[in-house]
mmCIF file of C-alpha atoms in Angstrom:
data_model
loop_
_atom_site.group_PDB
_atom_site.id
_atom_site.type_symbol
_atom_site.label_atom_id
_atom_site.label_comp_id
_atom_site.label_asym_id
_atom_site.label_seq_id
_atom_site.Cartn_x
_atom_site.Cartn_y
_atom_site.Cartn_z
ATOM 1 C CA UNK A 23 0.000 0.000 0.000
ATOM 2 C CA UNK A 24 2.162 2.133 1.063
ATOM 3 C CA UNK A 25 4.938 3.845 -1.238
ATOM 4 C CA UNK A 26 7.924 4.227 1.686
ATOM 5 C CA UNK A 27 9.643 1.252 2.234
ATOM 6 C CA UNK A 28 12.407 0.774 5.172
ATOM 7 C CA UNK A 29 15.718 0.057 4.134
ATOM 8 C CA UNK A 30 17.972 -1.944 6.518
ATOM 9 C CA UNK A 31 21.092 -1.107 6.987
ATOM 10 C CA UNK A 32 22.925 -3.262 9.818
ATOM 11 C CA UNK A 33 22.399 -4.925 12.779
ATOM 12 C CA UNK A 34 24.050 -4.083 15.881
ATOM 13 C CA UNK A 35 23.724 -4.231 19.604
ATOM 14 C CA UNK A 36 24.611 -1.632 22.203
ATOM 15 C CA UNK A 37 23.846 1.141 20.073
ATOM 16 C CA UNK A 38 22.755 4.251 21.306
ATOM 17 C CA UNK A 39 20.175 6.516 19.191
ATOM 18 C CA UNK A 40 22.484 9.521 19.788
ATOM 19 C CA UNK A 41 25.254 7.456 18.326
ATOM 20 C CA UNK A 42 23.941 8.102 14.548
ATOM 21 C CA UNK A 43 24.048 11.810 15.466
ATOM 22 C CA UNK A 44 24.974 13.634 12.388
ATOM 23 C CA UNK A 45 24.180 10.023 10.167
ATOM 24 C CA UNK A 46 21.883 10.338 7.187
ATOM 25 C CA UNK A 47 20.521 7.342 5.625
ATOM 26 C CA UNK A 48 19.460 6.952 1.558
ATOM 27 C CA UNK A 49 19.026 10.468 0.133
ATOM 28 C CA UNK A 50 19.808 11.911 3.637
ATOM 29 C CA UNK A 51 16.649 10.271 5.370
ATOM 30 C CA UNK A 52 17.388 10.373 9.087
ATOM 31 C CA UNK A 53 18.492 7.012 10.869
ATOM 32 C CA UNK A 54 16.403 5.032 12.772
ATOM 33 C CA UNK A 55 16.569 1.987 15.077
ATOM 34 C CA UNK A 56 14.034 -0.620 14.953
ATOM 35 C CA UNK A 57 14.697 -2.691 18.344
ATOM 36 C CA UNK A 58 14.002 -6.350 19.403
ATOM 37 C CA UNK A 59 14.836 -7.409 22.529
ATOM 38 C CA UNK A 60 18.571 -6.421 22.547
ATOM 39 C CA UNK A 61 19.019 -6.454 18.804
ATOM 40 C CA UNK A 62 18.466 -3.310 16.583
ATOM 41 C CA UNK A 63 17.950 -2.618 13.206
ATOM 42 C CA UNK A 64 19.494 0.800 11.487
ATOM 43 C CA UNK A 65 17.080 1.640 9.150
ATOM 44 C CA UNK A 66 15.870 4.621 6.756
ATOM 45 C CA UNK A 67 13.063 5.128 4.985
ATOM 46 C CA UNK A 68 12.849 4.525 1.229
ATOM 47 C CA UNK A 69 10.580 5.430 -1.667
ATOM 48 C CA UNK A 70 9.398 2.422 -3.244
ATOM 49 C CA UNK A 71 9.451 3.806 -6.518
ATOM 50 C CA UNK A 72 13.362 3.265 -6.332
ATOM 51 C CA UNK A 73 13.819 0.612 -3.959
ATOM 52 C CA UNK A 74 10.517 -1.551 -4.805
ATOM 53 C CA UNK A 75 11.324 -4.743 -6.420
ATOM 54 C CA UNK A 76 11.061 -3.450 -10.381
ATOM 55 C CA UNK A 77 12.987 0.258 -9.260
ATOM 56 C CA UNK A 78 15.540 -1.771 -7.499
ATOM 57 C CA UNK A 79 15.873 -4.277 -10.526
ATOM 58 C CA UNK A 80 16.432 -1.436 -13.128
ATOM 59 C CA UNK A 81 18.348 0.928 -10.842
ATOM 60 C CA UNK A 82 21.010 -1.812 -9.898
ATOM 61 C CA UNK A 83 21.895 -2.270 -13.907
ATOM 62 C CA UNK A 84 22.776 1.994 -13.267
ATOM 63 C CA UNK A 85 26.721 1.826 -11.640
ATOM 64 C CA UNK A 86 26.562 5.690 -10.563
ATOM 65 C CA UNK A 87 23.288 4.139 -8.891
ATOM 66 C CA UNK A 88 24.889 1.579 -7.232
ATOM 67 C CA UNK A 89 28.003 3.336 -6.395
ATOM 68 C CA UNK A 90 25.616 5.978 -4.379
ATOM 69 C CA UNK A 91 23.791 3.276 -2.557
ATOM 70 C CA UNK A 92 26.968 1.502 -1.873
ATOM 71 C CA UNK A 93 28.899 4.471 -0.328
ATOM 72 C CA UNK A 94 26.307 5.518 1.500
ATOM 73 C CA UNK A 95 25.440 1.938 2.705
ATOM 74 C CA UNK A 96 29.295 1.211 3.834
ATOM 75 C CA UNK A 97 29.277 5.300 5.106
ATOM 76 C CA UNK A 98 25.945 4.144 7.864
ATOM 77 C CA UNK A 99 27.810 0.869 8.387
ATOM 78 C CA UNK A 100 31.128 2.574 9.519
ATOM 79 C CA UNK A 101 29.068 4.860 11.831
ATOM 80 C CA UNK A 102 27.640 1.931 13.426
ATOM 81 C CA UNK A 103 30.770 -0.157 14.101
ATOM 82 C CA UNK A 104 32.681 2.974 15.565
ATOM 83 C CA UNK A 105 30.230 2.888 18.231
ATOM 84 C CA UNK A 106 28.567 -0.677 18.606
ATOM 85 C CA UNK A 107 28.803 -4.232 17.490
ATOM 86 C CA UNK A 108 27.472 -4.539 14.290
ATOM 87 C CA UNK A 109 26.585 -7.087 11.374
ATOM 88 C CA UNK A 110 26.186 -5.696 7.905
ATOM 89 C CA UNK A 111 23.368 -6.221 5.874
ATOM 90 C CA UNK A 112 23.864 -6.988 1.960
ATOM 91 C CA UNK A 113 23.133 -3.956 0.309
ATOM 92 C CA UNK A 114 19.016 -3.368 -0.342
ATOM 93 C CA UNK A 115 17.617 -5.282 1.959
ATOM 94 C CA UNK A 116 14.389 -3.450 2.076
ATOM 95 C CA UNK A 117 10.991 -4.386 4.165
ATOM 96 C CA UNK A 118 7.803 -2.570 3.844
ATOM 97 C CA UNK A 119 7.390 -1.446 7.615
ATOM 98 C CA UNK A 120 8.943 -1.517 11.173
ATOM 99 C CA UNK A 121 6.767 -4.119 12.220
ATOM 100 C CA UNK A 122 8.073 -6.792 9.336
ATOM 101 C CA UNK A 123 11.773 -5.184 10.547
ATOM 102 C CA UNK A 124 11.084 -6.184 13.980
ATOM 103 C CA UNK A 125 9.641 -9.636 12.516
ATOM 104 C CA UNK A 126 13.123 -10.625 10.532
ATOM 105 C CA UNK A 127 14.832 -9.936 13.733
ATOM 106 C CA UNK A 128 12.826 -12.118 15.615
ATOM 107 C CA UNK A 129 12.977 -14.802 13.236
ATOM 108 C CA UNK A 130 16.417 -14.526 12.996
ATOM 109 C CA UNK A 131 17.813 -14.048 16.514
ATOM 110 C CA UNK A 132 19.458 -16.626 17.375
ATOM 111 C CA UNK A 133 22.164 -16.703 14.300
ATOM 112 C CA UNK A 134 22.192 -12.752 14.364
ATOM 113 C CA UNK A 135 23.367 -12.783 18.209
ATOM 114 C CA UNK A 136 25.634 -15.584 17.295
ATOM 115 C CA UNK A 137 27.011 -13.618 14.522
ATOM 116 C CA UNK A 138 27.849 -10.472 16.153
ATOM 117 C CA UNK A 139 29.395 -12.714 19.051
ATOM 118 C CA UNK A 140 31.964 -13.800 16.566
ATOM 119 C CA UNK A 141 32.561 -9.997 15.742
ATOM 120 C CA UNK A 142 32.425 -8.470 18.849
ATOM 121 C CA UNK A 143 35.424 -6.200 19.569
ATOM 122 C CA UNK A 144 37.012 -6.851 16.467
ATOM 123 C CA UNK A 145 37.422 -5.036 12.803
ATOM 124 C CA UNK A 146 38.004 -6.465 9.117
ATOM 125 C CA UNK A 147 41.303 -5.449 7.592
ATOM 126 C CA UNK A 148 42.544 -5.975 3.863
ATOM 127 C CA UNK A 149 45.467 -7.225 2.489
ATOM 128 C CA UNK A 150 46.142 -7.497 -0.815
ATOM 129 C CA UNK A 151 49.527 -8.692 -2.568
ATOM 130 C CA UNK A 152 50.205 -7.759 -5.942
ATOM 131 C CA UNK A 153 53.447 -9.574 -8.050
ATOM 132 C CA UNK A 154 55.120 -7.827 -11.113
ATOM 133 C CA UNK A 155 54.095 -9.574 -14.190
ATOM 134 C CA UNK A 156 57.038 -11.270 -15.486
ATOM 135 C CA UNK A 157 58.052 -9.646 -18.205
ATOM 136 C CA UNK A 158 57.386 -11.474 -21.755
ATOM 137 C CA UNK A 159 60.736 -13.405 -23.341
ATOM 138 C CA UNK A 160 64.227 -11.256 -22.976
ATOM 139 C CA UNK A 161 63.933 -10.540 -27.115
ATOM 140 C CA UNK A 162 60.271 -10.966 -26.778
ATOM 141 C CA UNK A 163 59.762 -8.712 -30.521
ATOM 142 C CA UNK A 164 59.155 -11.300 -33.043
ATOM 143 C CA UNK A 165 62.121 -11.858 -35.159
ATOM 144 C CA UNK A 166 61.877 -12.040 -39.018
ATOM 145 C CA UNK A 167 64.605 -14.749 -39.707
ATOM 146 C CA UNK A 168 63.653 -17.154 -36.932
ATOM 147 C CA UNK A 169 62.413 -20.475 -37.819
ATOM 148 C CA UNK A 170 59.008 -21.587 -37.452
ATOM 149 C CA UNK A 171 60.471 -23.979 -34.672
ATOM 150 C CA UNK A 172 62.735 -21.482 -33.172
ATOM 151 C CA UNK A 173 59.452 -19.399 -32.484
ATOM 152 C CA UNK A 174 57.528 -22.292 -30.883
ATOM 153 C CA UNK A 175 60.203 -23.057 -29.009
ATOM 154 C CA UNK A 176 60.826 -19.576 -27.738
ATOM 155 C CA UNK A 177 56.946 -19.395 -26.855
ATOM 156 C CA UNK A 178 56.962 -22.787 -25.290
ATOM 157 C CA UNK A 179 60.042 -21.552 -22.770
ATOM 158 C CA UNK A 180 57.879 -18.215 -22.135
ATOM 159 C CA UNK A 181 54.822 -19.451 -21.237
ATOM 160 C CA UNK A 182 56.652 -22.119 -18.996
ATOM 161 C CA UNK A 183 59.022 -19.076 -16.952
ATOM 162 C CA UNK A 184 55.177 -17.386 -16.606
ATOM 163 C CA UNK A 185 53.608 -20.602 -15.553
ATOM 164 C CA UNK A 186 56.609 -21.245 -13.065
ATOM 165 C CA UNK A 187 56.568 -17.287 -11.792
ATOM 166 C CA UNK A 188 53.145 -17.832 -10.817
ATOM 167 C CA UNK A 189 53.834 -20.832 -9.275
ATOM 168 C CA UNK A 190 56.130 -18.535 -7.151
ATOM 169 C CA UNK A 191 53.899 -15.885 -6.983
ATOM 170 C CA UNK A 192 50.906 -18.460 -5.113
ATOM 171 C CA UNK A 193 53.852 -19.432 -2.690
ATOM 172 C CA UNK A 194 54.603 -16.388 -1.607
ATOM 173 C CA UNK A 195 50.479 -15.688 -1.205
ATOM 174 C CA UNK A 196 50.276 -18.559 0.535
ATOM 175 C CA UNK A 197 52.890 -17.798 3.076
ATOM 176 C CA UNK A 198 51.793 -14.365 3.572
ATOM 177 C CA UNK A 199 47.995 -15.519 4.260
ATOM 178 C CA UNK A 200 49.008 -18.319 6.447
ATOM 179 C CA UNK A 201 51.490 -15.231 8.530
ATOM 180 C CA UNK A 202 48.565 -13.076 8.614
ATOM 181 C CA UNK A 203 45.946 -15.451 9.354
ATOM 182 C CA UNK A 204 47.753 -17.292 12.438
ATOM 183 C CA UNK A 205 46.824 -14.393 15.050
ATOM 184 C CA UNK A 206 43.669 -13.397 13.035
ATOM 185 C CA UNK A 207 40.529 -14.011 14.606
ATOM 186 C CA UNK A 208 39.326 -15.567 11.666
ATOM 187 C CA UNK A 209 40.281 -14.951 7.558
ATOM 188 C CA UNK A 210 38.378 -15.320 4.543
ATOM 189 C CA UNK A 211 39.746 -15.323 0.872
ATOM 190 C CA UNK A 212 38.446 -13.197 -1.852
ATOM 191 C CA UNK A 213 38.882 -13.373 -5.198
ATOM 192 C CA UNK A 214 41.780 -11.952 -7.200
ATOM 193 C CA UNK A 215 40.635 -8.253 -8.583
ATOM 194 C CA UNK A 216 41.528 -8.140 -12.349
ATOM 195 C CA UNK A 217 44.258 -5.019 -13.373
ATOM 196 C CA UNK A 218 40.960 -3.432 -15.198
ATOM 197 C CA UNK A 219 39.619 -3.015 -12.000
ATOM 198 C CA UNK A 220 42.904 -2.161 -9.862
ATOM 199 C CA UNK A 221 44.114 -0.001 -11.848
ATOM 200 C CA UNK A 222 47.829 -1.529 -11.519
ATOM 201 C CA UNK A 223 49.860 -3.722 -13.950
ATOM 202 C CA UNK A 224 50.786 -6.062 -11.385
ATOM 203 C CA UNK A 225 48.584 -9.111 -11.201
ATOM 204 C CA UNK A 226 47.155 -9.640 -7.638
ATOM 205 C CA UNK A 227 47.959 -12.849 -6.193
ATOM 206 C CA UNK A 228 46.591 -12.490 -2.557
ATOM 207 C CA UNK A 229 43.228 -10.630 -1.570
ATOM 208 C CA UNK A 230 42.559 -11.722 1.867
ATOM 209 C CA UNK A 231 40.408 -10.168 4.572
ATOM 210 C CA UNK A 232 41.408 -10.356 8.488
ATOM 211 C CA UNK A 233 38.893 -9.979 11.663
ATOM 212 C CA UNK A 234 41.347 -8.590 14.681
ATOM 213 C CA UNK A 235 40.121 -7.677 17.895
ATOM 214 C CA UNK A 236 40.950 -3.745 17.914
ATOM 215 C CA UNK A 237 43.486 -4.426 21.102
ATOM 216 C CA UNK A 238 46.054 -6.470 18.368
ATOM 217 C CA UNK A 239 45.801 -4.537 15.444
ATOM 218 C CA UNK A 240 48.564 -3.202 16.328
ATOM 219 C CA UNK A 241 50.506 -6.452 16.435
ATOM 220 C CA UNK A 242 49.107 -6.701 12.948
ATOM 221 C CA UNK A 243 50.237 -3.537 11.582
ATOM 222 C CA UNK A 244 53.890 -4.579 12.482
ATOM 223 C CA UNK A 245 53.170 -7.788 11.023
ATOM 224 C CA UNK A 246 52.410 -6.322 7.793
ATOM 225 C CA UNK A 247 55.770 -4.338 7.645
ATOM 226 C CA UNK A 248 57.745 -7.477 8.446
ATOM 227 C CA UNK A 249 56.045 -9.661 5.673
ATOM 228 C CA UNK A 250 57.263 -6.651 3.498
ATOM 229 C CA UNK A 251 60.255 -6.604 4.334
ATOM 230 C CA UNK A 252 60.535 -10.497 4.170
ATOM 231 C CA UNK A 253 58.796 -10.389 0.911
ATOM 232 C CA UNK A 254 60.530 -7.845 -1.150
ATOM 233 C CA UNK A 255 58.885 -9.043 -4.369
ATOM 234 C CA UNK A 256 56.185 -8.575 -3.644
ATOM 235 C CA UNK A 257 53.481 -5.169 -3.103
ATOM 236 C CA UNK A 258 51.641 -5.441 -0.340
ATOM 237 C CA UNK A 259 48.896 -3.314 0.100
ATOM 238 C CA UNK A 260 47.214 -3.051 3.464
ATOM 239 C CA UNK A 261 43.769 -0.891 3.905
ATOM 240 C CA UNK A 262 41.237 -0.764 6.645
ATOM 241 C CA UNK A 263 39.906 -1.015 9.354
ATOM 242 C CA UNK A 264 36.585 -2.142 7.410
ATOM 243 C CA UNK A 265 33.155 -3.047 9.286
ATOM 244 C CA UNK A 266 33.220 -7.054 9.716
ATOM 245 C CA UNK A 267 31.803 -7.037 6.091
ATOM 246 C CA UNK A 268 33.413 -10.641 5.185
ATOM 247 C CA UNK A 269 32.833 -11.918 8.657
ATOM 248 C CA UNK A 270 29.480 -11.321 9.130
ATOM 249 C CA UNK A 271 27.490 -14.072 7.965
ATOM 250 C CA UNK A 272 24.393 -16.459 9.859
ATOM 251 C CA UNK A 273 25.550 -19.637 9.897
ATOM 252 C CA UNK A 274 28.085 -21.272 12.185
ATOM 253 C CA UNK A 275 31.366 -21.498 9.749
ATOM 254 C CA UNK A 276 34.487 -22.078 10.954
ATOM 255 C CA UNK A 277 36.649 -19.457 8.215
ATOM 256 C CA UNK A 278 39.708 -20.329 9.338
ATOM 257 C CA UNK B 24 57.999 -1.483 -4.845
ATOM 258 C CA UNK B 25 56.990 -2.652 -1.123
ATOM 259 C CA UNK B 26 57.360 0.796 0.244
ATOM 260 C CA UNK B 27 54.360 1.701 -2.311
ATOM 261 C CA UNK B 28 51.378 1.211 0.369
ATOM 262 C CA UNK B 29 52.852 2.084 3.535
ATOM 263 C CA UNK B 30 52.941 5.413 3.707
ATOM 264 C CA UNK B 31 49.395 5.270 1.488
ATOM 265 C CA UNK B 32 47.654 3.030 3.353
ATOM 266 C CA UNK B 33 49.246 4.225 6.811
ATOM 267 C CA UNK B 34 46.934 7.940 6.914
ATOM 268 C CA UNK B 35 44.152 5.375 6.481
ATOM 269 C CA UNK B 36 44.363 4.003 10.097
ATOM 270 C CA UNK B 37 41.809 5.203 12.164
ATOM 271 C CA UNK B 38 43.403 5.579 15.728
ATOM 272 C CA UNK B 39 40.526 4.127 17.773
ATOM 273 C CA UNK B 40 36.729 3.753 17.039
ATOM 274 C CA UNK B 41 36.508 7.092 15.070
ATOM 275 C CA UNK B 42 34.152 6.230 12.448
ATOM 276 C CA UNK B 43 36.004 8.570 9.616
ATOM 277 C CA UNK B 44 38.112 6.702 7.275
ATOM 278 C CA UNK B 45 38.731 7.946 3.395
ATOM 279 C CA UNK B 46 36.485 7.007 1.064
ATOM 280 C CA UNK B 47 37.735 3.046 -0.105
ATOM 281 C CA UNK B 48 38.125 2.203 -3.470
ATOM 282 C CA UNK B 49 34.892 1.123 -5.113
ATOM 283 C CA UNK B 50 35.257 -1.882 -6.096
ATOM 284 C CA UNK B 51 36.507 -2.680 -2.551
ATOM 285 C CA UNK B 52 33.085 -1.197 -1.257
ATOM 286 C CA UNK B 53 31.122 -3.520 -4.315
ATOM 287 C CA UNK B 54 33.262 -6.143 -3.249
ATOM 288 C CA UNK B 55 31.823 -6.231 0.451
ATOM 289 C CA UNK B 56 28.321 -5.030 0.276
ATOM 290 C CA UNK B 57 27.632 -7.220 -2.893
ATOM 291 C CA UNK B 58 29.156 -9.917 -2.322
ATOM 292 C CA UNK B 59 29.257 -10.247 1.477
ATOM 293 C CA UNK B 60 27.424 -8.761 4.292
ATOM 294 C CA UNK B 61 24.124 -10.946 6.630
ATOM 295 C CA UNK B 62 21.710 -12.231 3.735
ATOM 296 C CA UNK B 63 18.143 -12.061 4.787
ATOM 297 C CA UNK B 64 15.408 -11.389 2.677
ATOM 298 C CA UNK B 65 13.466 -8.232 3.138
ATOM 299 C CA UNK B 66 9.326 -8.009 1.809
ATOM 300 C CA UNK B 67 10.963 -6.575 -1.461
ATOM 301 C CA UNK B 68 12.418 -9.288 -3.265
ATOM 302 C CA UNK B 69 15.618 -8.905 -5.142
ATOM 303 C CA UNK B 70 18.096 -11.366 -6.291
ATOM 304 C CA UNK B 71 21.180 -9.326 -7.162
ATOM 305 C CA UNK B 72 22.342 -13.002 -8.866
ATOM 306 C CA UNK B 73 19.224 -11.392 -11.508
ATOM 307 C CA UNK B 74 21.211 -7.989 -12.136
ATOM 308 C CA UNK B 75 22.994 -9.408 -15.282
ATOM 309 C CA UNK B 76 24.341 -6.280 -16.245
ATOM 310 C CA UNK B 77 25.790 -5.258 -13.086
ATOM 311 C CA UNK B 78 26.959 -8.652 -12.263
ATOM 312 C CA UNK B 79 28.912 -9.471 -14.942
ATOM 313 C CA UNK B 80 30.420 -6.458 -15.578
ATOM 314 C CA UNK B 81 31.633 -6.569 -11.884
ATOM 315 C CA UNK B 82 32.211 -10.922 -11.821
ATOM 316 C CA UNK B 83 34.282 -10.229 -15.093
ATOM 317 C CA UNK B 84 36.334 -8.256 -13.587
ATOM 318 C CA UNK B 85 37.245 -10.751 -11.384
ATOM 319 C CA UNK B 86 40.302 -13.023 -12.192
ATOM 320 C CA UNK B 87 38.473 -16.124 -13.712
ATOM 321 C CA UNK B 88 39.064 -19.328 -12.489
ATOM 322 C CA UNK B 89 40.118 -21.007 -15.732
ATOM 323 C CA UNK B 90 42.806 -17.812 -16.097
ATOM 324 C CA UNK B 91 43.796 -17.824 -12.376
ATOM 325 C CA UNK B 92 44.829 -21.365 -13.180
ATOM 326 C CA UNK B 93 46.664 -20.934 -16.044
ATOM 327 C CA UNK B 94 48.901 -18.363 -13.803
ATOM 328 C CA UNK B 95 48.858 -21.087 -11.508
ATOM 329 C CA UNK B 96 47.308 -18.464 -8.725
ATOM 330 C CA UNK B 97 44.439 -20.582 -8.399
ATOM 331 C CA UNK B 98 45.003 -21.594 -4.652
ATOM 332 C CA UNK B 99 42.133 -19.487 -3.473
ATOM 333 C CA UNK B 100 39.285 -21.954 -4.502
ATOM 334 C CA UNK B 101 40.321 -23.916 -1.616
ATOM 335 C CA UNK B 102 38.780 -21.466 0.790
ATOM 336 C CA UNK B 103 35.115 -22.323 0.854
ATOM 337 C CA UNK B 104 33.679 -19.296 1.304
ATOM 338 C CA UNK B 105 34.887 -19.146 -2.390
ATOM 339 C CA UNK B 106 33.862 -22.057 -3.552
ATOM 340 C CA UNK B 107 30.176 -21.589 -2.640
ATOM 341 C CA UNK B 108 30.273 -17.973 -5.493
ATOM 342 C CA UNK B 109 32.043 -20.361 -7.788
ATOM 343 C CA UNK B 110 28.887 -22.871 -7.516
ATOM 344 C CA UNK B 111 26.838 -19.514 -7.865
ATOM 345 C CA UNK B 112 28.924 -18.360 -10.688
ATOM 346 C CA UNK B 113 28.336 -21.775 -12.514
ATOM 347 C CA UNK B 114 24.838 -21.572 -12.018
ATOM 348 C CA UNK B 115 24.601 -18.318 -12.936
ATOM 349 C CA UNK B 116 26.851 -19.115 -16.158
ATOM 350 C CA UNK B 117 24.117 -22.178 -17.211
ATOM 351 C CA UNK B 118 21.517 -20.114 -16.465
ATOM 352 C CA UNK B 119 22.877 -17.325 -19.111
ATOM 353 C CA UNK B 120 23.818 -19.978 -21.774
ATOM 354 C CA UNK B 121 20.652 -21.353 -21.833
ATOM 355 C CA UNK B 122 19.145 -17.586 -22.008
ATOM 356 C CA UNK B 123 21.099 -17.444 -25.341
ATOM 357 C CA UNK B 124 20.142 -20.695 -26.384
ATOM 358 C CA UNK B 125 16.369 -19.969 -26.133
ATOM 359 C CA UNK B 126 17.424 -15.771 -27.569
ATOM 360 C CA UNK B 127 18.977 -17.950 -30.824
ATOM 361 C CA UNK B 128 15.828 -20.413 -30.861
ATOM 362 C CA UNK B 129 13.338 -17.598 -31.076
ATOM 363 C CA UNK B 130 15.484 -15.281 -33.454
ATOM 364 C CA UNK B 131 15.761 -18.312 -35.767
ATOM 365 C CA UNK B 132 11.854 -18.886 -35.581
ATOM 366 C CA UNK B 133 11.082 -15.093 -36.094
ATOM 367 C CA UNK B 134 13.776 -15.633 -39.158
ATOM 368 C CA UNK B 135 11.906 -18.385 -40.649
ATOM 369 C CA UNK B 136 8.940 -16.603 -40.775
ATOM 370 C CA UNK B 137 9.868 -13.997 -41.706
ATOM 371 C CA UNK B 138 11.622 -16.283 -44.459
ATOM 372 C CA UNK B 139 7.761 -17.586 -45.276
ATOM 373 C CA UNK B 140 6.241 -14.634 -44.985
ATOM 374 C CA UNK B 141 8.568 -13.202 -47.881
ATOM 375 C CA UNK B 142 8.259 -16.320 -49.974
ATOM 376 C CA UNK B 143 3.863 -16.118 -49.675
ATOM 377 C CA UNK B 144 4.449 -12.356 -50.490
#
């Protein structure tokens, strides 16, 4: 019936409403909390006519859409963790009213207390390890007077010094995940980004994400260095803290 | 090359619970509140699995497994939250081809009529 919808952003506990002070929502709505028992929903209201189920369906094929929602999204979710424990939602999760809000966190209380449990006191951090891409045969220009054979040859020894370089490249990932995970909380491994999307020519080998409590991050950080320093090879690219984005999930999983 | 991100990334760190980072990257953001994040499913119903656009211009961006291996990078799939977007990626892959499939099967009757209709003409 109605044409405002509630979008959800997170779900923490120990939030106060005077946390989200100076927090807009979607299109600078003001913040909300829809409450059950000790959990609470950060919500904002949405119009329907963008975030009903054919809006949301055309608007998500727009990326300056997306990218909006998204920042703004991750921008309530940061608020949240700075003051509170807090589980992310995937982005557009919307509900039609505070009563159906209060409903999903009643059906799902057990796993969502369970889940911010696992996060409490702790923040996701990134680390991602890039390798130059070896370069392509010494003489790599093709040569007029070489032999057909010559040039197979040649190609066959390339692609087998790239093949063996990324061998290389996954051992060094490897070790640096393993380093990084041992006094993690817990670790998850994303997928690789492709160049088009990094914007650098290396090729990244590790893109792993870390959940430390906040009182060894420190520890971490000097971590980090040292596996730089270790790994000269390598790039190592460290960003964070993030809300417990990759850790936040309702099911009991062992990550590690 | 290693000394690229410290100083970079180093501003980054928020001392303590202070909320205000810099803006990430993007396709970090995407990354996370796509592809991660509590799933539970609000009264509006969206499946962003559905978004073919958006997805596979984002999913193509990601290393593919078939090129990851050929770098022989491809020790990632082990972890399983990765192996559970892989099944979705597959799925979502079958699901395309056999889009095309029935795109080609109704081109190819609207060309055969069209065909007859020319021929009766």
């Amino acid at each position: 019936m109605s044409d405002r919808g509630r979008y959800l952003f997170a779900v923490a506990t120990g939030l106060d409403p005077s946390d989200l002070e100076g927090q807009v929502g979607i299109d600078g709505e003001p913040l909300q909390i829809v409450q059950h028992d000790r959990l609470q929903a950060v919500v904002c209201d949405v119009d329907l006519e963008q975030f009903g189920a054919e809006g949301v369906r055309q608007n998500l094929e727009r990326l300056d859409w997306v990218e909006k929602v998204a920042r703004t999204h991750d921008s309530v979710v940061r608020a949240v963790a700075a003051r509170a424990t807090v589980a992310p939602l995937r982005l557009v999760t919307v509900c039609l009213d505070d009563d159906s809000v209060a409903s999903r966190l009643e059906q799902w209380e057990l796993p969502l207390r369970a889940a911010l449990q696992r996060v409490e006191g702790c923040r996701e951090w990134s680390v991602k390890a890039y390798s130059p891409t070896p370069a392509a045969g010494a003489a790599g220009d093709d040569r007029a007077d070489e032999s057909g054979t010559a040039y197979l040859l040649r190609k066959r020894d390339e692609s087998s010094r790239r093949h063996s370089a990324g061998r290389e490249a996954a051992d060094t990932a490897e070790a640096v995940h393993l380093a990084l995970a041992g006094p993690s909380r817990a670790s998850r491994l994303l997928a690789p980004q492709d160049p088009q999307l990094t914007g650098r020519t290396e090729k990244m080998i590790l893109n792993g994400a870390y959940l430390l409590p906040e009182e060894e991050e420190q520890g971490f950080l000097a971590l980090v260095d040292d596996l730089r320093s270790r790994h000269p090879g390598v790039v190592i690219e460290l960003a964070g803290p993030w809300a417990p984005y990759s850790f936040a999930v309702l099911e009991v999983a062992d990550d590690r | 090359m290693s000394e690229i991100s410290s100083a970079a990334a180093t501003q980054g760190y928020a001392p303590a619970r202070q909320g205000s980072t810099p803006p990430a990257n993007l396709a970090d953001i995407l990354e996370r509140v796509l592809d991660k994040g509590i799933i539970i499913a609000g009264d509006i119903q969206v499946n962003l699995l559905d978004i073919e656009l958006l997805t596979i211009r984002i999913r193509l961006l990601v290393v593919s497994v078939d090129k990851a291996q050929e770098m022989g990078i491809d020790w990632w799939r082990r972890d399983s939250g990765l192996t559970s977007s892989r099944r979705e990626l597959e799925t979502e892959n079958r699901e395309l081809r056999e889009r095309i499939e029935q795109l080609e099967q109704f081109e190819n009757k609207a060309g055969s009529r069209q065909g007859r209709a020319r021929k009766q003409s």
